[in-house]
Amino acid sequence: MKEKLLEIFNRLYERFGPQHWWPAKTRDEVVIGAILTQNTAWKNVENALDNLKDNGLLELKKLYKMDTETIKELIKPAGFFNQKAEYLKNISKFFVENRGFEELSKLDTKALRQKLLNVKGVGKETADSILLYAFEKPISVVDAYTKRLVKRHKLCECSNYDEIQNLFMENLPLDEELFNEYHALIVKLAKEFCRKKPICNGCPLEGI
Ligand code: SF4
């Protein structure tokens, strides 16, 4: 399995090149984007991020102090804005109360993941996205595109989040850069070829 997972990675990397993820300038922006992207397309998230930026609110400390109604209004383009405004308040409170990235970085990945999962609004995919792209911890992010790839290429009999995450983490070196690029490349693959209706002809993974 290790060879197969590496072959998939190598083929994707050769075709698509580095993806330079996460699409954000700061770690705060990664965290905010990871909440906003739940159940919506990235394009909608960009509009919500632009609104926050235009109002000087693309920082966790500032969101923590801002009233929820204002946040709701600004993040409307990302959908589920009532819920997501509450989640943004929760995650910003978490970072402020735990004295930010520097203090939290001192925790090991498992302990930090558990703390993140205790925040209402942070599920496994969101927690792992924050761990990988904001804290640069070597962890695999599992999203709908990853599940689709695993299923279509019969990489394992697994279907739930933990099993698929283990598939990658137990068979690949625990290298943050590798996990960073791998997840980004799977997203690229899903957008270009492995869509709901797959375009296998010409896909870099054709024949695997
Ligand atoms: S498009 Fe086809 S060949 Fe490409 S990853 Fe999806 S199922 Fe595999």
XYZ file of C-alpha atoms and ligand atoms in Angstrom:
216
model
C 0.000 0.000 0.000
C 2.875 2.363 0.789
C 4.151 2.073 -2.799
C 0.666 2.628 -4.211
C 0.038 5.749 -2.121
C 3.420 7.139 -3.115
C 2.805 6.334 -6.776
C -0.493 8.225 -6.612
C 1.265 11.169 -5.006
C 4.098 11.148 -7.545
C 1.744 10.979 -10.497
C -0.366 13.846 -9.187
C 2.668 15.961 -8.363
C 4.221 15.362 -11.777
C 1.011 16.402 -13.529
C -0.151 19.287 -11.361
C 3.001 20.511 -9.590
C 3.078 22.188 -6.168
C -0.263 23.618 -5.050
C 1.039 26.103 -2.437
C -1.680 25.411 0.117
C -3.474 26.673 2.164
C -4.721 29.653 0.114
C -4.175 32.184 2.934
C -1.625 34.793 3.958
C -1.767 34.235 7.734
C -2.446 31.432 10.182
C -5.482 33.309 11.473
C -6.845 33.317 7.939
C -6.344 29.531 7.683
C -8.354 28.983 10.866
C -11.134 31.354 9.814
C -11.234 29.818 6.317
C -11.371 26.291 7.766
C -14.579 27.195 9.625
C -16.128 29.098 6.733
C -15.479 26.350 4.178
C -17.702 23.851 5.973
C -20.456 22.731 3.574
C -19.777 25.340 0.935
C -17.659 25.998 -2.164
C -14.380 27.882 -1.729
C -15.563 30.704 -4.009
C -18.225 31.603 -1.426
C -15.632 31.497 1.328
C -13.451 33.955 -0.593
C -16.291 36.462 -0.688
C -16.835 36.131 3.054
C -13.086 36.448 3.716
C -12.969 39.580 1.560
C -15.779 41.104 3.612
C -13.940 40.337 6.857
C -10.715 41.710 5.447
C -12.360 44.927 4.220
C -13.604 45.458 7.763
C -10.283 44.660 9.416
C -11.612 41.442 10.941
C -9.374 38.791 9.428
C -7.779 38.234 12.831
C -8.907 35.914 15.589
C -8.329 38.509 18.316
C -10.527 41.006 16.509
C -13.273 38.467 15.834
C -13.247 37.599 19.519
C -14.147 41.183 20.390
C -16.618 41.747 17.563
C -20.355 41.289 18.091
C -21.882 38.199 16.529
C -24.497 40.105 14.501
C -21.809 42.022 12.604
C -19.930 38.805 11.873
C -23.110 37.150 10.594
C -23.694 39.989 8.161
C -20.136 39.858 6.790
C -19.930 36.092 6.351
C -23.330 35.677 4.677
C -21.774 34.647 1.315
C -20.339 31.496 2.969
C -23.826 30.214 3.910
C -25.017 28.830 7.292
C -23.974 32.234 8.608
C -25.808 32.029 11.960
C -24.028 28.822 12.829
C -20.661 29.820 11.381
C -20.651 33.179 13.200
C -21.129 31.268 16.456
C -18.343 28.855 15.498
C -16.004 31.744 14.640
C -16.686 33.268 18.029
C -15.953 29.905 19.663
C -12.667 29.312 17.847
C -11.464 32.882 18.339
C -12.267 32.598 22.082
C -10.319 29.329 22.150
C -7.212 30.923 20.615
C -7.379 34.013 22.828
C -7.922 32.018 26.029
C -5.096 29.620 25.170
C -2.718 32.496 24.368
C -2.499 31.941 20.637
C -0.471 29.823 18.254
C 2.806 30.003 20.140
C 1.469 28.471 23.359
C -0.731 25.944 21.577
C 2.186 24.841 19.357
C 3.916 23.520 22.462
C 1.308 20.753 22.746
C 1.799 17.480 20.917
C -0.444 16.845 17.939
C -2.775 14.442 19.731
C -3.402 16.764 22.689
C -3.859 19.798 20.455
C -6.256 17.888 18.194
C -8.362 16.904 21.203
C -8.489 20.496 22.429
C -9.596 21.691 19.003
C -12.257 18.985 18.795
C -13.667 20.196 22.109
C -14.521 23.550 20.496
C -18.139 23.566 19.286
C -18.113 23.824 15.505
C -14.770 22.093 14.997
C -15.133 18.597 13.560
C -12.377 16.233 12.513
C -11.824 17.664 9.026
C -11.707 21.231 10.363
C -9.404 20.298 13.244
C -7.022 18.440 10.962
C -7.006 21.266 8.400
C -6.038 23.682 11.182
C -3.382 21.288 12.515
C -1.842 20.730 9.089
C -2.095 24.141 7.469
C -1.934 26.524 10.446
C 0.228 24.554 12.915
C 2.217 22.634 10.271
C 1.687 19.332 12.075
C 2.073 16.142 10.012
C -1.512 14.922 9.824
C -3.730 13.701 7.030
C -6.919 15.628 6.201
C -9.831 13.538 4.947
C -12.505 15.258 2.911
C -15.199 14.105 0.483
C -12.651 14.095 -2.368
C -10.292 11.850 -0.413
C -13.136 9.454 0.352
C -14.049 9.389 -3.337
C -10.491 8.591 -4.398
C -10.128 5.828 -1.789
C -13.426 4.289 -2.855
C -12.886 4.490 -6.600
C -9.378 3.058 -6.450
C -10.306 0.546 -3.765
C -7.421 1.664 -1.581
C -9.068 0.073 1.443
C -12.356 -1.375 2.636
C -12.711 1.638 4.889
C -15.274 4.399 4.692
C -15.187 6.364 7.937
C -12.913 9.307 8.688
C -10.538 7.619 11.119
C -9.974 4.536 8.979
C -9.137 6.599 5.901
C -6.887 8.898 7.903
C -5.060 5.864 9.307
C -4.606 4.473 5.798
C -2.540 7.517 4.852
C -0.804 8.040 8.181
C 0.228 4.440 8.675
C 1.575 4.039 5.152
C 3.306 7.331 4.521
C 6.212 9.035 6.281
C 4.971 11.537 8.884
C 6.089 14.492 6.849
C 4.108 17.732 7.092
C 5.091 18.884 3.595
C 3.992 15.574 2.101
C 0.576 15.682 3.791
C 0.186 19.351 2.884
C 0.796 18.672 -0.793
C -1.038 15.349 -0.932
C -4.340 16.774 0.275
C -4.071 19.801 -2.023
C -3.338 17.522 -4.994
C -6.366 15.334 -4.252
C -8.547 18.443 -4.292
C -7.012 19.450 -7.629
C -7.586 15.939 -9.007
C -11.230 16.011 -7.923
C -11.790 19.349 -9.628
C -10.045 18.421 -12.878
C -10.788 14.722 -13.336
C -12.278 12.806 -10.426
C -15.553 14.683 -10.440
C -18.948 13.266 -9.510
C -18.875 11.853 -13.013
C -15.196 10.883 -13.408
C -13.127 11.763 -16.467
C -10.739 8.800 -16.364
C -9.479 9.299 -19.899
C -6.274 11.312 -19.551
C -6.407 11.395 -15.742
C -2.969 11.086 -14.125
C -4.222 8.109 -12.118
C -5.567 6.232 -15.132
C -4.464 2.595 -14.931
C -3.718 2.521 -11.186
S -10.964 10.191 -12.712
Fe -10.908 7.974 -12.912
S -8.720 7.450 -13.064
Fe -8.889 9.543 -12.270
S -8.830 9.304 -10.060
Fe -10.971 9.352 -10.639
S -11.544 7.222 -10.893
Fe -9.310 7.336 -10.916
